[in-house]
mmCIF file of C-alpha atoms and ligand atoms in Angstrom:
data_model
loop_
_atom_site.group_PDB
_atom_site.id
_atom_site.type_symbol
_atom_site.label_atom_id
_atom_site.label_comp_id
_atom_site.label_asym_id
_atom_site.label_seq_id
_atom_site.Cartn_x
_atom_site.Cartn_y
_atom_site.Cartn_z
ATOM 1 C CA MET A 1 -10.968 -11.717 -10.146
ATOM 2 C CA GLY A 2 -8.289 -8.699 -8.953
ATOM 3 C CA LYS A 3 -7.292 -5.779 -11.437
ATOM 4 C CA VAL A 4 -4.297 -4.023 -11.413
ATOM 5 C CA TYR A 5 -4.592 -0.190 -11.630
ATOM 6 C CA VAL A 6 -1.906 2.179 -12.052
ATOM 7 C CA PHE A 7 -2.828 5.657 -10.967
ATOM 8 C CA ASP A 8 -1.935 8.345 -13.449
ATOM 9 C CA HIS A 9 -3.271 11.466 -11.659
ATOM 10 C CA PRO A 10 -0.654 14.436 -12.617
ATOM 11 C CA LEU A 11 0.018 15.137 -8.820
ATOM 12 C CA ILE A 12 0.739 11.182 -8.086
ATOM 13 C CA GLN A 13 3.265 11.220 -11.078
ATOM 14 C CA HIS A 14 4.910 14.682 -10.157
ATOM 15 C CA LYS A 15 5.543 13.510 -6.471
ATOM 16 C CA LEU A 16 6.397 10.062 -7.826
ATOM 17 C CA THR A 17 9.175 11.722 -9.885
ATOM 18 C CA ILE A 18 10.787 13.641 -6.909
ATOM 19 C CA ILE A 19 10.462 10.466 -4.570
ATOM 20 C CA ARG A 20 12.529 8.615 -7.501
ATOM 21 C CA ASP A 21 15.237 11.321 -7.609
ATOM 22 C CA LYS A 22 18.311 10.068 -5.828
ATOM 23 C CA ASN A 23 19.148 13.680 -4.473
ATOM 24 C CA THR A 24 15.879 13.747 -2.602
ATOM 25 C CA GLY A 25 16.809 13.483 1.232
ATOM 26 C CA THR A 26 15.045 11.428 3.941
ATOM 27 C CA LYS A 27 12.862 14.328 5.036
ATOM 28 C CA ALA A 28 11.267 15.010 1.588
ATOM 29 C CA PHE A 29 11.325 11.432 0.495
ATOM 30 C CA ARG A 30 9.201 10.737 3.541
ATOM 31 C CA GLU A 31 6.747 13.297 3.349
ATOM 32 C CA LEU A 32 6.352 12.645 -0.469
ATOM 33 C CA VAL A 33 5.366 9.325 0.162
ATOM 34 C CA ASP A 34 3.035 10.143 2.473
ATOM 35 C CA GLU A 35 1.304 12.650 0.231
ATOM 36 C CA VAL A 36 1.266 9.896 -2.243
ATOM 37 C CA ALA A 37 -0.546 7.573 -0.122
ATOM 38 C CA THR A 38 -2.938 10.032 0.597
ATOM 39 C CA LEU A 39 -3.674 10.673 -2.997
ATOM 40 C CA MET A 40 -3.798 6.978 -4.065
ATOM 41 C CA MET A 41 -6.145 6.506 -1.239
ATOM 42 C CA TYR A 42 -8.319 9.246 -2.310
ATOM 43 C CA GLU A 43 -8.487 7.455 -5.592
ATOM 44 C CA ILE A 44 -9.274 3.962 -4.215
ATOM 45 C CA THR A 45 -11.917 5.014 -2.009
ATOM 46 C CA ARG A 46 -13.807 6.776 -4.977
ATOM 47 C CA GLU A 47 -16.244 3.473 -5.233
ATOM 48 C CA LEU A 48 -17.165 3.097 -1.639
ATOM 49 C CA PRO A 49 -20.671 2.639 -0.712
ATOM 50 C CA LEU A 50 -22.646 5.354 0.718
ATOM 51 C CA GLU A 51 -25.821 5.486 2.599
ATOM 52 C CA ASP A 52 -28.622 8.055 3.000
ATOM 53 C CA VAL A 53 -28.966 9.819 6.149
ATOM 54 C CA GLU A 54 -30.527 12.902 7.729
ATOM 55 C CA VAL A 55 -28.427 15.888 9.317
ATOM 56 C CA GLU A 56 -29.732 19.003 11.209
ATOM 57 C CA THR A 57 -28.014 21.852 9.810
ATOM 58 C CA PRO A 58 -28.209 24.873 12.088
ATOM 59 C CA VAL A 59 -31.213 26.083 9.715
ATOM 60 C CA ALA A 60 -33.053 22.755 8.204
ATOM 61 C CA THR A 61 -32.867 19.082 7.879
ATOM 62 C CA ALA A 62 -30.596 17.937 5.054
ATOM 63 C CA LYS A 63 -30.887 14.679 3.237
ATOM 64 C CA SER A 64 -27.221 13.702 3.030
ATOM 65 C CA LYS A 65 -24.811 10.456 2.652
ATOM 66 C CA VAL A 66 -22.270 8.727 4.772
ATOM 67 C CA LEU A 67 -20.209 5.832 3.872
ATOM 68 C CA ALA A 68 -21.701 2.477 4.383
ATOM 69 C CA GLY A 69 -20.445 -1.077 4.087
ATOM 70 C CA LYS A 70 -17.323 -2.556 6.027
ATOM 71 C CA LYS A 71 -14.909 -0.844 8.017
ATOM 72 C CA LEU A 72 -11.492 -0.696 6.814
ATOM 73 C CA GLY A 73 -7.892 -1.828 8.346
ATOM 74 C CA VAL A 74 -4.568 -0.886 7.000
ATOM 75 C CA ILE A 75 -1.569 -3.718 6.914
ATOM 76 C CA PRO A 76 1.808 -2.297 6.359
ATOM 77 C CA ILE A 77 4.685 -4.539 5.472
ATOM 78 C CA LEU A 78 7.645 -3.517 7.677
ATOM 79 C CA ARG A 79 9.523 -1.279 7.665
ATOM 80 C CA ALA A 80 9.042 0.547 4.493
ATOM 81 C CA GLY A 81 5.006 -0.105 4.189
ATOM 82 C CA LEU A 82 4.978 2.015 7.439
ATOM 83 C CA GLY A 83 5.443 5.157 5.311
ATOM 84 C CA MET A 84 2.320 5.027 3.726
ATOM 85 C CA VAL A 85 -0.022 4.349 6.703
ATOM 86 C CA ASP A 86 -0.492 8.144 8.155
ATOM 87 C CA GLY A 87 -1.354 9.285 4.797
ATOM 88 C CA ILE A 88 -3.956 6.712 4.644
ATOM 89 C CA VAL A 89 -5.292 7.193 7.811
ATOM 90 C CA LYS A 90 -5.521 10.955 7.347
ATOM 91 C CA LEU A 91 -8.660 10.260 5.090
ATOM 92 C CA ILE A 92 -9.753 7.218 6.999
ATOM 93 C CA PRO A 93 -9.153 8.066 10.565
ATOM 94 C CA ALA A 94 -11.064 5.046 12.018
ATOM 95 C CA ALA A 95 -9.298 2.489 10.307
ATOM 96 C CA LYS A 96 -7.401 0.037 12.376
ATOM 97 C CA ILE A 97 -3.827 -0.899 11.704
ATOM 98 C CA GLY A 98 -2.191 -4.260 11.749
ATOM 99 C CA HIS A 99 1.636 -5.024 11.088
ATOM 100 C CA VAL A 100 3.337 -7.644 9.222
ATOM 101 C CA GLY A 101 7.100 -7.774 9.662
ATOM 102 C CA LEU A 102 8.916 -9.038 6.584
ATOM 103 C CA TYR A 103 12.382 -8.544 5.281
ATOM 104 C CA ARG A 104 13.818 -9.864 2.380
ATOM 105 C CA ASP A 105 16.913 -12.182 2.527
ATOM 106 C CA PRO A 106 19.655 -10.414 0.608
ATOM 107 C CA GLU A 107 21.121 -13.613 -0.639
ATOM 108 C CA THR A 108 17.787 -15.808 -1.636
ATOM 109 C CA LEU A 109 15.605 -12.642 -2.153
ATOM 110 C CA LYS A 110 13.158 -14.700 -0.106
ATOM 111 C CA PRO A 111 11.021 -13.208 2.509
ATOM 112 C CA VAL A 112 11.561 -13.914 6.374
ATOM 113 C CA GLU A 113 8.634 -13.305 8.471
ATOM 114 C CA TYR A 114 9.525 -11.989 12.051
ATOM 115 C CA TYR A 115 6.196 -10.175 13.391
ATOM 116 C CA VAL A 116 2.560 -10.234 13.055
ATOM 117 C CA LYS A 117 0.008 -8.369 14.912
ATOM 118 C CA LEU A 118 -3.175 -7.758 13.382
ATOM 119 C CA PRO A 119 -6.810 -6.386 14.466
ATOM 120 C CA SER A 120 -8.977 -9.159 16.335
ATOM 121 C CA ASP A 121 -11.755 -8.486 13.699
ATOM 122 C CA ILE A 122 -9.795 -8.309 10.323
ATOM 123 C CA GLU A 123 -12.135 -11.023 8.976
ATOM 124 C CA GLU A 124 -14.707 -8.462 8.930
ATOM 125 C CA ARG A 125 -12.389 -5.682 7.311
ATOM 126 C CA GLU A 126 -11.668 -4.663 4.203
ATOM 127 C CA LEU A 127 -7.788 -4.702 4.160
ATOM 128 C CA ILE A 128 -5.102 -2.675 2.378
ATOM 129 C CA VAL A 129 -1.720 -4.080 2.556
ATOM 130 C CA THR A 130 0.912 -1.253 1.898
ATOM 131 C CA ASP A 131 4.666 -1.394 0.752
ATOM 132 C CA PRO A 132 6.137 0.840 -1.327
ATOM 133 C CA MET A 133 7.947 -1.730 -3.600
ATOM 134 C CA LEU A 134 6.675 -4.650 -5.112
ATOM 135 C CA ALA A 135 9.815 -6.348 -6.513
ATOM 136 C CA THR A 136 9.689 -9.968 -7.100
ATOM 137 C CA GLY A 137 6.559 -10.194 -5.159
ATOM 138 C CA GLY A 138 7.600 -12.604 -2.509
ATOM 139 C CA SER A 139 7.191 -10.249 0.514
ATOM 140 C CA ALA A 140 3.513 -9.141 -0.630
ATOM 141 C CA ILE A 141 2.432 -12.802 -1.546
ATOM 142 C CA GLU A 142 3.768 -14.049 2.145
ATOM 143 C CA ALA A 143 2.244 -10.875 4.042
ATOM 144 C CA ILE A 144 -0.968 -11.775 2.036
ATOM 145 C CA ASN A 145 -0.625 -15.624 2.820
ATOM 146 C CA SER A 146 -0.176 -14.530 6.600
ATOM 147 C CA ILE A 147 -3.183 -12.604 6.828
ATOM 148 C CA LYS A 148 -5.440 -14.863 5.023
ATOM 149 C CA ASN A 149 -4.354 -17.634 7.076
ATOM 150 C CA ARG A 150 -5.318 -15.593 10.239
ATOM 151 C CA GLY A 151 -9.002 -14.934 8.348
ATOM 152 C CA ALA A 152 -8.499 -11.952 6.214
ATOM 153 C CA LYS A 153 -11.096 -12.162 3.466
ATOM 154 C CA GLN A 154 -11.108 -8.883 1.319
ATOM 155 C CA ILE A 155 -7.806 -7.533 0.596
ATOM 156 C CA SER A 156 -6.084 -4.998 -1.806
ATOM 157 C CA LEU A 157 -2.245 -4.244 -2.084
ATOM 158 C CA MET A 158 -1.252 -0.742 -2.362
ATOM 159 C CA CYS A 159 2.423 0.024 -3.753
ATOM 160 C CA LEU A 160 4.187 3.013 -5.102
ATOM 161 C CA ILE A 161 6.357 1.355 -7.485
ATOM 162 C CA ALA A 162 5.818 -2.345 -9.110
ATOM 163 C CA ALA A 163 7.849 -4.438 -11.390
ATOM 164 C CA PRO A 164 6.056 -6.547 -14.122
ATOM 165 C CA GLU A 165 7.533 -9.575 -12.602
ATOM 166 C CA GLY A 166 5.926 -8.879 -9.012
ATOM 167 C CA VAL A 167 2.746 -7.939 -10.382
ATOM 168 C CA GLU A 168 2.359 -11.639 -12.162
ATOM 169 C CA ALA A 169 3.461 -13.285 -9.350
ATOM 170 C CA VAL A 170 0.880 -11.578 -7.028
ATOM 171 C CA LYS A 171 -1.671 -12.089 -9.534
ATOM 172 C CA GLU A 172 -0.940 -15.697 -9.833
ATOM 173 C CA ALA A 173 -0.586 -16.384 -6.102
ATOM 174 C CA HIS A 174 -3.629 -14.234 -5.144
ATOM 175 C CA PRO A 175 -5.981 -13.815 -8.195
ATOM 176 C CA ASP A 176 -8.766 -12.401 -5.739
ATOM 177 C CA ILE A 177 -7.018 -9.144 -5.148
ATOM 178 C CA ASN A 178 -6.820 -5.726 -6.564
ATOM 179 C CA ILE A 179 -3.464 -4.354 -6.981
ATOM 180 C CA TYR A 180 -3.064 -0.338 -6.740
ATOM 181 C CA VAL A 181 0.295 1.083 -7.944
ATOM 182 C CA ALA A 182 1.643 4.699 -8.687
ATOM 183 C CA GLY A 183 4.187 3.451 -11.101
ATOM 184 C CA LEU A 184 4.592 0.351 -13.334
ATOM 185 C CA ASP A 185 8.258 0.248 -14.165
ATOM 186 C CA GLU A 186 10.447 -1.734 -16.445
ATOM 187 C CA LYS A 187 11.983 -4.720 -14.932
ATOM 188 C CA LEU A 188 14.199 -6.446 -11.903
ATOM 189 C CA ASN A 189 18.027 -6.543 -11.895
ATOM 190 C CA GLU A 190 20.073 -9.357 -10.951
ATOM 191 C CA LYS A 191 19.779 -8.366 -7.333
ATOM 192 C CA GLY A 192 16.015 -7.981 -7.230
ATOM 193 C CA TYR A 193 15.933 -4.167 -7.423
ATOM 194 C CA ILE A 194 13.366 -2.550 -9.487
ATOM 195 C CA ILE A 195 14.835 -0.710 -12.712
ATOM 196 C CA PRO A 196 14.545 2.444 -12.296
ATOM 197 C CA GLY A 197 12.739 2.101 -9.412
ATOM 198 C CA LEU A 198 13.686 4.460 -6.539
ATOM 199 C CA GLY A 199 16.518 2.371 -4.634
ATOM 200 C CA ASP A 200 15.962 0.678 -1.201
ATOM 201 C CA ALA A 201 12.755 2.130 0.214
ATOM 202 C CA GLY A 202 13.436 1.383 3.697
ATOM 203 C CA ASP A 203 16.705 3.042 3.738
ATOM 204 C CA ARG A 204 15.443 5.983 1.949
ATOM 205 C CA LEU A 205 12.721 6.338 4.441
ATOM 206 C CA PHE A 206 14.275 5.963 7.412
ATOM 207 C CA GLY A 207 17.621 7.157 6.595
ATOM 208 C CA THR A 208 19.186 3.757 6.998
ATOM 209 C CA LYS A 209 22.151 2.044 4.792
HETATM 210 C C1 LIG B 1 11.791 -4.363 0.680
HETATM 211 C C2 LIG B 1 10.358 -3.501 0.378
HETATM 212 C C3 LIG B 1 9.343 -4.805 0.081
HETATM 213 C C4 LIG B 1 10.455 -5.755 -0.608
HETATM 214 C C5 LIG B 1 10.068 -5.871 -1.864
HETATM 215 O O1 LIG B 1 11.508 -4.502 1.985
HETATM 216 O O2 LIG B 1 9.779 -2.770 1.266
HETATM 217 O O3 LIG B 1 8.777 -5.142 1.610
HETATM 218 O O4 LIG B 1 11.811 -5.526 -0.254
HETATM 219 O O5 LIG B 1 10.820 -7.049 -2.558
HETATM 220 P P1 LIG B 1 10.151 -8.286 -3.113
HETATM 221 O O6 LIG B 1 8.796 -8.137 -3.972
HETATM 222 O O7 LIG B 1 10.946 -9.226 -3.818
HETATM 223 O O8 LIG B 1 9.747 -9.173 -1.929
HETATM 224 P P2 LIG B 1 13.009 -5.118 2.349
HETATM 225 O O9 LIG B 1 13.009 -6.468 2.477
HETATM 226 O O10 LIG B 1 14.255 -4.162 2.084
HETATM 227 O O11 LIG B 1 12.842 -4.676 3.823
HETATM 228 P P3 LIG B 1 12.719 -3.316 4.792
HETATM 229 O O12 LIG B 1 11.370 -2.584 4.523
HETATM 230 O O13 LIG B 1 12.702 -3.624 6.262
HETATM 231 O O14 LIG B 1 13.711 -2.337 4.233
HETATM 232 N N1 LIG B 2 13.061 -3.389 -2.167
HETATM 233 C C1 LIG B 2 13.306 -1.995 -2.317
HETATM 234 O O1 LIG B 2 13.221 -1.334 -1.222
HETATM 235 N N2 LIG B 2 13.567 -1.613 -3.582
HETATM 236 C C2 LIG B 2 13.633 -2.319 -4.698
HETATM 237 O O2 LIG B 2 13.797 -1.878 -5.582
HETATM 238 C C3 LIG B 2 13.522 -3.640 -4.484
HETATM 239 C C4 LIG B 2 13.334 -4.432 -3.159
#
């Protein structure tokens, strides 16, 4: 059974406040999303398994540890999920990156898939789906359906901000996955925007409107 984790680390919370601020421009927004993704990934990887190894230092043999277990993959939901990839890969440079392209139809709020390209060995990887916003949950549910249909087995979802409605929808559709968020907000408005949220994540990251 998956769990929902809300990261309360002071640095994450401080940076999230600046990200939310409507006066934060594209450059700072992009840098902060990247930084928060790194900090969240640091927390997420706390439980990764280790194995014992020996390493020759310049003076002796040390009994030390390296990461064991499955390799990681990062699957950003285009567009806005892209903003979190570099921050994760800084910590896990060997991670492979797949892409799922979805946009939310502004009328129906339903996700429309337009692109999927995944690493060939996704069934052997622990996958982290990234998207700054979990609103109705439609996009995340569809992206996870899409990668499960192509063989993905171990999946978690990493978002900056989630609405309770989105969290509940993902938990119901995919009870097996962990959901990691920096902020759990109040509600959705009638247009499916997260309140208070941060506005349109893709537009703020890429400077579009
Ligand atoms: C935004 C956001 C999520 C989705 C969340 O993407 O990045 O993917 O909406 O909404 P949902 O939980 O109700 O599905 P958008 O459709 O605006 O596309 P973009 O990333 O290309 O801007
Ligand atoms: N997508 C966004 O970018 N922002 C929201 O508040 C909801 C969906």
